[in-house]
Amino acid sequence: MNEVLLRNLTPSVLGILVRRGADFAAAEDAVQDALVEAVRVWPDDPPRDPKGWLVTVAWRRFLDATRADTARRRREDLVDEEPAPGPAPATDDTLQLYFLCAHPSLTPSSAVALTLRAVGGLTTRQIAQAYLVPEATMAQRISRAKRTVSGVRFDQPGEVATVLRVLYLVFNEGYSGDVDLAAEAIRLTRQVAGVIDHPEVSGLLALMLLHHARRAARTAPDGSLVPLAEQDRARWDTTLIAEGVTILQLALARDRLGEFQAQAAIAALHADAPCAQETDWVQIVEWYDELVALTDSPVVRLNRAVAVGEADGPRAGLAALAALDDSLPRHTAVAAYLHERDGDLSTAARLYAEAAHKAPNLAERDHLTRQAARLNSRRSQ
């Protein structure tokens, strides 16, 4: 295999696809797939015309991807904008693709990345942002995953846990990112729940429904973020909340607790409070303790510090926060909030401004900047 030849031919093949009508990003993906196929095939069957071979294979990959994208869009057009309550319709090819991409030959992180790119429709940039890694790093990870499964028979679909993790990440991207995939993630999770009797599947579905119920209240008319404590709870979807709580209760009754059930229980306690002041923070801390025991996740411990600050006072929250690595995403924003609750407006304003510089998206950055400006204004009065 002449890797130098492949590298030299790539720009020419890419240019041909673009001239034939492929957009640049799609052409790049198609050429990359053709190169992977060349690495697999050429050592045993070298072509007489390498450039022509690459153009033919890349163009076929482009057409296949275009047809697949059209089919996916057609499926999405059949789904209402908001997920309807009730049993799921029959499973479709999309759900099967999620299981196939979670192949045992891939690590869970690679399976998630590949599925988000190949099935979820997210760009490499969006996936990289979700993983907090450079886009080039994520592109290499996806390419390695493609090479790993190239030519593999998918007769061993992946574990349910990996599929649920994929659906969870797709929902989170759809809920807070540029691509709206939240309703699609809920639809697919309903399908999983219809064919797999597992409390964690129910826990994930309940979690999605409870979060999705608050969607209309999460942003102001100008697009700015509205914190949970300030949201207009009359705008929450009570039908979705009721369905989510019912599904969660049935799952918890089976006494096989998992992290999605625990997260859903926390979301249910927020949904159950008539106003922010009546939130049962003591019970929320208890559920976070369960989550820590299940996952030992630093992010869970960070969220627990917020809950401790609400249940036992801001200084208790700051003490819990002090035990965590300050490089954690949103650590600075949490510190700012707890210092404000403790009355230290100067420190809080400084930390809000610092957190704004670290914010992962524009909406969050603008929110934190406004928080810093609000406290600086109060201090100057």
PDB file of N, CA and C in Angstrom, residues 224-228 230 333 337 352 356 359 361-374:
ATOM      1  N   SER A 224     -31.951  34.477  25.677  1.00  0.00           N
ATOM      2  CA  SER A 224     -31.064  34.324  26.829  1.00  0.00           C
ATOM      3  C   SER A 224     -31.545  33.192  27.731  1.00  0.00           C
ATOM      4  N   LEU A 225     -30.576  32.582  28.455  1.00  0.00           N
ATOM      5  CA  LEU A 225     -30.905  31.475  29.350  1.00  0.00           C
ATOM      6  C   LEU A 225     -31.682  31.961  30.564  1.00  0.00           C
ATOM      7  N   VAL A 226     -32.632  31.152  31.005  1.00  0.00           N
ATOM      8  CA  VAL A 226     -33.380  31.430  32.225  1.00  0.00           C
ATOM      9  C   VAL A 226     -33.041  30.322  33.223  1.00  0.00           C
ATOM     10  N   PRO A 227     -32.354  30.628  34.330  1.00  0.00           N
ATOM     11  CA  PRO A 227     -32.013  29.597  35.324  1.00  0.00           C
ATOM     12  C   PRO A 227     -33.259  28.898  35.855  1.00  0.00           C
ATOM     13  N   LEU A 228     -33.094  27.674  36.305  1.00  0.00           N
ATOM     14  CA  LEU A 228     -34.220  26.872  36.788  1.00  0.00           C
ATOM     15  C   LEU A 228     -35.033  27.608  37.844  1.00  0.00           C
ATOM     16  N   GLU A 230     -35.608  30.642  38.223  1.00  0.00           N
ATOM     17  CA  GLU A 230     -36.332  31.803  37.715  1.00  0.00           C
ATOM     18  C   GLU A 230     -37.334  31.460  36.616  1.00  0.00           C
ATOM     19  N   ALA A 333     -18.258  28.651  37.685  1.00  0.00           N
ATOM     20  CA  ALA A 333     -19.623  29.191  37.738  1.00  0.00           C
ATOM     21  C   ALA A 333     -20.326  28.772  39.023  1.00  0.00           C
ATOM     22  N   TYR A 337     -21.701  31.234  42.080  1.00  0.00           N
ATOM     23  CA  TYR A 337     -23.069  31.189  42.620  1.00  0.00           C
ATOM     24  C   TYR A 337     -23.064  31.017  44.134  1.00  0.00           C
ATOM     25  N   TYR A 352     -17.828  35.033  38.259  1.00  0.00           N
ATOM     26  CA  TYR A 352     -18.776  34.990  37.146  1.00  0.00           C
ATOM     27  C   TYR A 352     -18.091  35.433  35.853  1.00  0.00           C
ATOM     28  N   ALA A 356     -17.397  33.144  32.573  1.00  0.00           N
ATOM     29  CA  ALA A 356     -17.899  33.515  31.246  1.00  0.00           C
ATOM     30  C   ALA A 356     -16.860  33.233  30.170  1.00  0.00           C
ATOM     31  N   ALA A 359     -16.974  29.544  29.282  1.00  0.00           N
ATOM     32  CA  ALA A 359     -18.281  28.978  28.924  1.00  0.00           C
ATOM     33  C   ALA A 359     -18.206  28.211  27.604  1.00  0.00           C
ATOM     34  N   ASN A 361     -20.585  27.664  25.399  1.00  0.00           N
ATOM     35  CA  ASN A 361     -21.423  28.164  24.312  1.00  0.00           C
ATOM     36  C   ASN A 361     -21.772  29.627  24.569  1.00  0.00           C
ATOM     37  N   LEU A 362     -22.271  30.285  23.524  1.00  0.00           N
ATOM     38  CA  LEU A 362     -22.526  31.716  23.586  1.00  0.00           C
ATOM     39  C   LEU A 362     -23.621  32.069  24.590  1.00  0.00           C
ATOM     40  N   ALA A 363     -24.690  31.272  24.626  1.00  0.00           N
ATOM     41  CA  ALA A 363     -25.799  31.575  25.537  1.00  0.00           C
ATOM     42  C   ALA A 363     -25.338  31.546  26.993  1.00  0.00           C
ATOM     43  N   GLU A 364     -24.537  30.551  27.342  1.00  0.00           N
ATOM     44  CA  GLU A 364     -24.052  30.446  28.717  1.00  0.00           C
ATOM     45  C   GLU A 364     -23.072  31.574  29.034  1.00  0.00           C
ATOM     46  N   ARG A 365     -22.227  31.898  28.063  1.00  0.00           N
ATOM     47  CA  ARG A 365     -21.282  33.002  28.272  1.00  0.00           C
ATOM     48  C   ARG A 365     -22.018  34.315  28.522  1.00  0.00           C
ATOM     49  N   ASP A 366     -23.056  34.581  27.716  1.00  0.00           N
ATOM     50  CA  ASP A 366     -23.817  35.820  27.891  1.00  0.00           C
ATOM     51  C   ASP A 366     -24.515  35.853  29.253  1.00  0.00           C
ATOM     52  N   HIS A 367     -25.044  34.703  29.680  1.00  0.00           N
ATOM     53  CA  HIS A 367     -25.719  34.636  30.978  1.00  0.00           C
ATOM     54  C   HIS A 367     -24.741  34.951  32.115  1.00  0.00           C
ATOM     55  N   LEU A 368     -23.562  34.340  32.081  1.00  0.00           N
ATOM     56  CA  LEU A 368     -22.575  34.560  33.139  1.00  0.00           C
ATOM     57  C   LEU A 368     -22.050  35.990  33.117  1.00  0.00           C
ATOM     58  N   THR A 369     -21.911  36.557  31.931  1.00  0.00           N
ATOM     59  CA  THR A 369     -21.476  37.952  31.820  1.00  0.00           C
ATOM     60  C   THR A 369     -22.505  38.883  32.447  1.00  0.00           C
ATOM     61  N   ARG A 370     -23.771  38.600  32.216  1.00  0.00           N
ATOM     62  CA  ARG A 370     -24.834  39.426  32.818  1.00  0.00           C
ATOM     63  C   ARG A 370     -24.848  39.284  34.331  1.00  0.00           C
ATOM     64  N   GLN A 371     -24.558  38.076  34.824  1.00  0.00           N
ATOM     65  CA  GLN A 371     -24.511  37.877  36.275  1.00  0.00           C
ATOM     66  C   GLN A 371     -23.395  38.721  36.891  1.00  0.00           C
ATOM     67  N   ALA A 372     -22.227  38.735  36.238  1.00  0.00           N
ATOM     68  CA  ALA A 372     -21.108  39.538  36.738  1.00  0.00           C
ATOM     69  C   ALA A 372     -21.470  41.022  36.716  1.00  0.00           C
ATOM     70  N   ALA A 373     -22.087  41.470  35.630  1.00  0.00           N
ATOM     71  CA  ALA A 373     -22.468  42.882  35.516  1.00  0.00           C
ATOM     72  C   ALA A 373     -23.509  43.261  36.569  1.00  0.00           C
ATOM     73  N   ARG A 374     -24.432  42.350  36.827  1.00  0.00           N
ATOM     74  CA  ARG A 374     -25.472  42.620  37.844  1.00  0.00           C
ATOM     75  C   ARG A 374     -24.854  42.823  39.215  1.00  0.00           C
TER      76      ARG A 374
END
